């Protein structure tokens, strides 16, 4: 029997987490105003969850019981589901006493012949009942889909309710194993793929919205276009991540020609460059599970086998965090301007020296950025170079797309003014786009640099940096 997801009422919002833990609520007799399931109903749900991992039943029977729980969960409303999460998170932790004992034994055995055996005891003690519970849900064919969707619902509530972190951590740990790239299939998606799969591409496309069937046909059916996705055996018709590729004769500087349905196609055999112009993750529940770098590597290998003339592999990427970052950091960048540029910008904005507030207001004025020689336009380009090449958050590139590609070993190659003239591109980065270059011989070197806090950039990008 397949799991059927029940649609929740659009107006139903998830309540704030209860001040009482489920341990406290289970001991109570009355429900408080901010709680959903009564103590009696809560005890019933806990009983059926415990029955899933009853040591006396087989894995198959445990899977059947988990399936029944999943059906009840899907029939519950959004607030009631929170109680399921709380029970799984709070009542299925590893035995604290057994874990403490195993840890002490391991520490005492370090450096002795007993160390290996002590390590195995510690590993077994770390396996929580919660882990076994989640594994039982995955026994049934639809169980993987259920768990991925459950985590997608859970993630937005972690900040407000730290008690759910244990459940989330266990799910992420399991997914990192179950969705290891060794178990994923790379599959080309084209115009002959099932319509249901193409409809999912349209829905999941996160970079450049697909506007029509002609648009999607242009991306999938032309000889100089490719689309590849990773698939898991338990989610056979659901791409976990997909990448759209254009085969061209040089590194692209704008998205419009790549999406132009009337453009003359490039003969694939003559193409020298592969441009990755859109990469989209599709499953919110798999956040933190990384397979994007492996996807790019596999696609590069596939394209090289098919088209040996391809030598350059690069992206044409958005800069989604640039505008908001500049709004927060412009005041720290203004003092870095050289005297000539500061005077130019001061005259334009009516303030000597220029101020961050006036500069940010000036770049929003209609027509202020049309001239390629505009000091305002040059200032924005310099700021974008600083953002991509130097801005870090928690020792990682501040921009989410930069974090992905630089973490895979690419380098920041070139900034492209008006690369994305769409309203979305303007809102994110005043239309600026960036090329990340995948130099296949230097990927490991660039990753090592990033681990030490240095971003790999081209000479053109480095020349744009403010002199500090």
XYZ file of C-alpha atoms in Angstrom:
468
model
C 0.000 0.000 0.000
C 1.465 3.334 -1.019
C 1.698 6.282 1.309
C -0.674 9.096 0.387
C 0.178 12.579 1.566
C -2.806 14.462 2.914
C -3.009 18.150 1.934
C -2.997 20.404 4.992
C -5.381 23.368 5.175
C -3.631 26.430 3.784
C -4.618 28.551 6.778
C -3.322 26.069 9.344
C -0.059 27.247 10.895
C 2.172 25.247 13.173
C 1.866 26.341 16.788
C 4.738 27.470 18.942
C 6.535 24.622 20.729
C 5.055 23.664 24.073
C 6.925 24.885 27.126
C 6.613 21.377 28.592
C 8.663 18.469 27.302
C 6.824 15.344 26.187
C 8.174 13.623 29.314
C 6.273 16.166 31.428
C 3.180 16.011 29.276
C 3.011 12.203 29.438
C 2.865 12.423 33.230
C 0.038 14.942 33.129
C -3.700 14.353 32.927
C -4.875 17.548 31.237
C -3.892 19.314 28.063
C -2.751 22.941 28.291
C -3.853 25.646 25.877
C -0.642 25.657 23.818
C -0.525 21.900 23.275
C -2.120 19.693 20.648
C -2.396 15.995 21.494
C -3.763 15.230 24.934
C -1.538 13.237 27.315
C -3.680 10.174 26.618
C -3.288 10.534 22.827
C 0.402 11.265 23.269
C 0.883 8.034 25.245
C -0.914 6.118 22.494
C 1.407 7.492 19.799
C 4.459 6.714 21.946
C 3.228 3.137 22.390
C 2.909 2.521 18.653
C 6.330 4.088 18.009
C 7.893 1.816 20.628
C 6.167 -1.183 19.027
C 7.988 -0.448 15.760
C 11.344 -1.303 17.364
C 10.121 -4.084 19.642
C 13.047 -6.518 19.803
C 10.651 -9.455 19.547
C 9.464 -8.621 16.032
C 11.256 -9.089 12.741
C 12.589 -6.322 10.538
C 9.732 -6.941 8.103
C 7.063 -6.730 10.806
C 8.741 -3.638 12.226
C 8.572 -2.109 8.755
C 4.834 -2.877 8.524
C 4.240 -1.223 11.876
C 6.270 1.806 10.802
C 4.169 2.010 7.647
C 0.996 2.149 9.755
C 2.511 4.944 11.865
C 3.412 6.821 8.688
C -0.200 6.643 7.480
C -1.425 8.050 10.800
C 1.197 10.797 10.619
C 0.161 11.803 7.103
C -3.476 11.976 8.187
C -2.565 14.260 11.118
C -2.625 18.024 10.838
C 0.502 20.184 10.986
C 0.344 20.843 14.732
C -0.206 17.182 15.581
C 2.850 16.228 13.528
C 4.991 18.323 15.855
C 4.115 15.919 18.662
C 5.326 12.997 16.550
C 8.639 14.802 16.045
C 8.937 15.582 19.750
C 8.285 11.998 20.777
C 10.853 10.627 18.312
C 13.406 13.192 19.368
C 12.964 13.006 23.155
C 12.119 9.351 23.871
C 14.435 7.362 21.625
C 17.862 8.644 22.618
C 20.821 6.366 23.303
C 20.988 4.931 26.846
C 23.010 7.559 28.706
C 24.354 5.133 31.331
C 25.377 2.508 28.777
C 27.018 5.188 26.644
C 28.927 6.610 29.616
C 30.151 3.137 30.588
C 31.248 2.297 27.031
C 33.036 5.635 26.712
C 34.904 5.103 29.988
C 35.911 1.576 28.950
C 37.154 2.831 25.597
C 39.183 5.605 27.194
C 40.777 3.095 29.578
C 41.553 0.697 26.703
C 43.280 3.216 24.420
C 46.767 1.961 23.576
C 46.063 -1.593 24.731
C 45.112 -4.775 22.888
C 41.543 -4.235 24.086
C 41.157 -0.919 22.240
C 39.520 -2.363 19.127
C 36.915 -4.299 21.068
C 36.217 -1.301 23.311
C 35.723 0.859 20.241
C 33.138 -1.563 18.884
C 31.246 -1.513 22.214
C 31.262 2.286 22.091
C 29.949 2.263 18.518
C 27.090 -0.055 19.516
C 26.232 2.154 22.499
C 26.018 5.170 20.188
C 23.317 3.521 18.059
C 20.154 4.992 19.503
C 16.654 3.480 19.422
C 15.806 6.539 17.322
C 18.190 5.327 14.626
C 16.544 1.908 14.595
C 13.120 3.547 14.480
C 14.003 5.608 11.416
C 15.573 2.586 9.725
C 12.311 0.673 10.183
C 10.419 3.423 8.350
C 12.759 2.889 5.389
C 11.902 -0.846 5.108
C 8.747 -0.217 3.067
C 9.215 1.013 -0.551
C 7.589 4.383 0.191
C 9.451 4.813 3.471
C 12.359 6.782 2.008
C 9.986 9.292 0.437
C 8.196 9.599 3.781
C 11.395 10.339 5.734
C 12.694 12.884 3.217
C 9.378 14.732 3.321
C 9.251 14.535 7.114
C 12.640 16.213 7.413
C 11.634 18.888 4.907
C 8.710 19.746 7.199
C 10.909 19.605 10.284
C 13.766 21.864 9.157
C 12.009 25.263 9.398
C 11.217 24.634 13.085
C 14.668 23.753 14.417
C 15.559 27.313 15.392
C 12.418 27.691 17.501
C 12.608 24.253 19.119
C 16.098 22.951 19.855
C 14.633 19.733 21.235
C 14.120 18.584 17.644
C 17.815 18.794 16.767
C 18.484 15.188 17.757
C 15.884 13.880 15.313
C 17.176 16.130 12.553
C 20.792 15.102 13.188
C 19.912 11.422 13.034
C 17.997 11.885 9.773
C 20.873 13.804 8.195
C 23.312 11.091 9.286
C 21.195 8.345 7.751
C 20.626 10.278 4.534
C 24.365 10.902 4.121
C 24.775 7.108 3.966
C 21.634 6.172 2.051
C 22.214 8.882 -0.570
C 25.942 8.363 -0.976
C 26.944 8.957 -4.593
C 27.923 5.300 -4.899
C 24.195 4.480 -4.808
C 23.080 7.202 -7.226
C 22.504 6.848 -10.956
C 23.456 9.624 -13.370
C 20.758 9.876 -16.007
C 20.330 12.207 -18.955
C 16.965 13.959 -19.074
C 15.776 14.922 -22.552
C 12.627 15.716 -24.476
C 11.821 12.011 -24.750
C 11.823 11.546 -20.964
C 8.424 10.888 -19.315
C 6.211 13.960 -19.148
C 5.895 13.547 -15.376
C 9.677 13.880 -15.046
C 9.823 16.962 -17.267
C 7.040 18.530 -15.204
C 9.200 18.027 -12.111
C 12.087 19.831 -13.797
C 9.779 22.763 -14.438
C 8.662 22.770 -10.814
C 12.117 22.360 -9.278
C 14.091 24.740 -11.533
C 15.539 27.178 -9.004
C 17.865 29.411 -11.041
C 16.140 30.440 -14.284
C 12.396 29.856 -14.250
C 11.040 27.754 -17.102
C 8.339 29.881 -18.691
C 6.702 27.523 -21.190
C 6.873 24.150 -22.882
C 8.804 25.782 -25.730
C 11.328 26.982 -23.145
C 11.795 23.526 -21.651
C 11.986 22.009 -25.155
C 14.780 24.449 -25.978
C 16.714 23.283 -22.906
C 16.194 19.580 -23.480
C 15.736 18.961 -27.192
C 18.375 21.062 -28.960
C 21.540 19.289 -30.005
C 23.759 21.755 -28.127
C 21.907 21.363 -24.817
C 22.149 18.690 -22.161
C 20.453 18.041 -18.826
C 21.603 15.433 -16.302
C 20.258 14.380 -12.917
C 21.135 12.089 -10.033
C 18.494 9.479 -9.142
C 18.167 7.106 -6.176
C 16.696 3.586 -6.543
C 14.064 4.305 -3.862
C 13.042 7.564 -5.605
C 13.334 6.342 -9.194
C 11.332 9.092 -10.900
C 12.540 11.975 -8.754
C 15.779 13.800 -9.662
C 17.657 14.682 -6.467
C 19.675 17.343 -8.236
C 19.991 18.272 -11.903
C 22.261 20.422 -14.022
C 21.541 22.139 -17.342
C 24.444 22.461 -19.790
C 25.008 24.533 -22.923
C 27.641 23.465 -25.480
C 29.248 26.607 -26.907
C 32.473 27.908 -28.440
C 33.538 30.249 -25.600
C 32.734 31.096 -21.992
C 29.290 32.724 -21.953
C 28.818 36.214 -20.522
C 25.012 36.364 -20.383
C 22.060 34.077 -19.825
C 19.778 35.577 -22.495
C 21.531 33.971 -25.514
C 21.579 30.603 -23.741
C 17.808 30.707 -23.190
C 16.981 32.189 -26.602
C 14.637 29.722 -28.296
C 15.447 31.147 -31.749
C 19.251 31.087 -31.429
C 21.242 29.145 -34.005
C 22.471 25.952 -32.304
C 26.170 25.092 -32.076
C 27.205 21.813 -33.639
C 28.135 19.668 -30.588
C 31.145 18.186 -32.383
C 32.550 21.708 -32.806
C 31.872 22.921 -29.270
C 34.920 23.626 -27.105
C 33.190 24.782 -23.932
C 30.525 23.364 -21.637
C 28.628 25.957 -19.615
C 26.755 24.798 -16.516
C 24.085 27.487 -16.381
C 21.641 26.031 -13.865
C 22.044 23.589 -10.983
C 19.000 22.858 -8.835
C 18.575 20.714 -5.721
C 15.063 19.323 -5.569
C 14.667 17.819 -2.099
C 14.580 20.194 0.855
C 14.713 17.202 3.174
C 18.212 16.337 1.923
C 19.740 19.622 3.044
C 23.309 19.028 4.199
C 23.734 15.927 2.011
C 26.284 16.868 -0.621
C 26.310 15.339 -4.067
C 26.615 18.418 -6.278
C 30.384 18.129 -6.666
C 30.068 14.497 -7.737
C 27.328 15.430 -10.192
C 29.581 17.940 -11.950
C 32.499 15.491 -12.080
C 30.317 12.744 -13.521
C 28.795 15.095 -16.089
C 32.252 16.322 -17.133
C 33.401 12.717 -17.618
C 30.268 11.874 -19.608
C 30.651 14.913 -21.871
C 34.353 14.266 -22.441
C 33.614 10.699 -23.514
C 30.968 11.906 -25.963
C 32.697 15.107 -27.181
C 36.513 14.947 -26.953
C 36.882 18.531 -28.269
C 35.456 19.930 -25.042
C 38.305 21.478 -23.069
C 36.714 24.249 -20.996
C 34.168 23.619 -18.250
C 32.676 26.675 -16.603
C 29.489 28.036 -15.114
C 27.372 31.074 -15.737
C 26.100 31.671 -12.234
C 23.917 34.145 -10.345
C 25.221 36.071 -7.339
C 22.147 35.790 -5.116
C 23.543 37.297 -1.931
C 25.357 40.305 -3.401
C 22.746 43.044 -3.044
C 21.910 42.244 0.588
C 25.613 41.869 1.479
C 26.491 45.229 -0.054
C 23.659 46.929 1.834
C 25.238 45.699 5.069
C 28.884 46.279 4.165
C 29.057 49.337 1.892
C 30.177 51.554 4.779
C 33.290 49.411 5.308
C 34.154 49.456 1.584
C 33.893 53.211 0.972
C 37.101 54.047 2.909
C 38.988 51.609 0.624
C 38.354 53.735 -2.484
C 41.413 55.369 -4.039
C 41.407 59.161 -4.196
C 40.500 59.394 -7.880
C 37.516 57.039 -7.632
C 36.349 58.618 -4.374
C 36.323 62.066 -6.040
C 34.407 60.751 -9.071
C 31.777 59.096 -6.907
C 31.610 62.081 -4.569
C 30.801 64.435 -7.424
C 28.130 62.079 -8.743
C 26.445 61.666 -5.378
C 26.915 65.191 -4.040
C 28.996 64.153 -1.083
C 32.750 64.466 -0.602
C 33.855 62.022 0.560
C 31.050 59.781 -0.752
C 28.900 57.992 1.789
C 27.513 54.487 1.678
C 23.942 55.758 1.905
C 24.306 58.060 -1.095
C 26.135 55.451 -3.174
C 23.460 52.834 -2.539
C 20.761 55.338 -3.417
C 22.596 56.461 -6.561
C 22.884 52.959 -8.058
C 19.089 52.644 -7.839
C 18.477 55.762 -9.945
C 17.117 54.955 -13.437
C 19.859 55.082 -16.084
C 22.669 55.524 -13.555
C 24.389 52.299 -14.635
C 23.797 52.368 -18.402
C 27.208 53.759 -19.374
C 30.020 51.194 -19.222
C 32.340 53.988 -18.056
C 30.066 54.968 -15.176
C 32.044 55.177 -11.904
C 28.967 53.784 -10.137
C 28.961 50.734 -12.385
C 32.696 50.250 -11.877
C 32.241 50.580 -8.108
C 29.543 47.895 -8.095
C 31.787 45.581 -10.101
C 34.636 46.120 -7.641
C 32.298 45.414 -4.735
C 31.126 42.201 -6.426
C 34.745 41.073 -6.794
C 35.313 41.746 -3.083
C 32.173 39.811 -2.229
C 33.083 36.746 -4.272
C 36.819 36.755 -3.651
C 37.143 37.885 -0.047
C 33.852 37.874 1.862
C 33.650 34.902 4.226
C 31.044 33.679 6.711
C 32.110 31.024 9.215
C 35.316 30.508 7.204
C 33.320 29.799 4.019
C 32.453 32.010 1.031
C 29.554 34.287 1.947
C 27.625 33.726 -1.278
C 25.748 30.383 -1.337
C 26.453 29.690 -5.018
C 30.117 30.645 -4.582
C 30.273 28.334 -1.570
C 29.097 25.446 -3.727
C 31.400 25.944 -6.699
C 34.493 27.094 -4.799
C 34.016 24.176 -2.411
C 34.151 21.909 -5.472
C 37.502 23.382 -6.518
C 36.410 25.959 -9.106
C 37.831 29.475 -9.262
C 36.165 32.841 -9.704
C 36.963 33.577 -13.338
C 35.034 36.606 -14.627
C 32.266 39.047 -13.747
C 29.660 39.802 -16.411
C 27.737 43.066 -16.330
C 24.053 42.685 -17.328
C 24.537 38.923 -17.435
C 20.987 38.466 -16.151
C 18.712 41.398 -17.030
C 15.624 39.715 -15.591
C 13.825 41.218 -12.573
C 15.216 38.389 -10.455
C 18.772 39.119 -11.628
C 18.331 42.821 -10.917
C 16.966 42.100 -7.463
C 19.834 39.798 -6.553
C 22.859 41.541 -8.015
C 21.931 44.452 -10.329
C 22.108 41.884 -13.156
C 25.712 40.857 -12.525
C 26.626 37.217 -13.137
C 29.869 35.323 -12.621
C 31.750 32.548 -14.386
C 33.329 29.890 -12.186
C 35.988 27.927 -14.060
C 36.537 24.232 -13.386
C 40.220 23.756 -14.196
C 40.322 19.979 -13.900
C 44.039 19.903 -13.057
C 43.739 22.383 -10.182
C 40.547 21.414 -8.376
C 42.337 19.832 -5.416
C 44.752 22.746 -5.196
C 41.904 25.247 -5.089
C 40.081 23.240 -2.431
C 43.225 23.243 -0.303
C 43.485 27.022 -0.665
C 39.886 27.439 0.430
C 40.485 25.277 3.495
C 43.145 27.825 4.448
C 40.863 30.792 3.878
C 42.031 31.754 0.381
C 39.630 31.901 -2.564
C 40.957 30.950 -6.001
C 40.412 33.867 -8.398
C 41.639 34.818 -11.871
C 43.956 37.749 -12.484
C 41.018 39.785 -13.821
C 39.099 39.366 -10.574
C 42.143 40.064 -8.434
C 42.749 43.339 -10.324
C 39.305 44.535 -9.182
C 40.008 44.158 -5.478
C 40.207 47.305 -3.382
C 43.754 48.014 -2.288
C 43.854 47.667 1.462
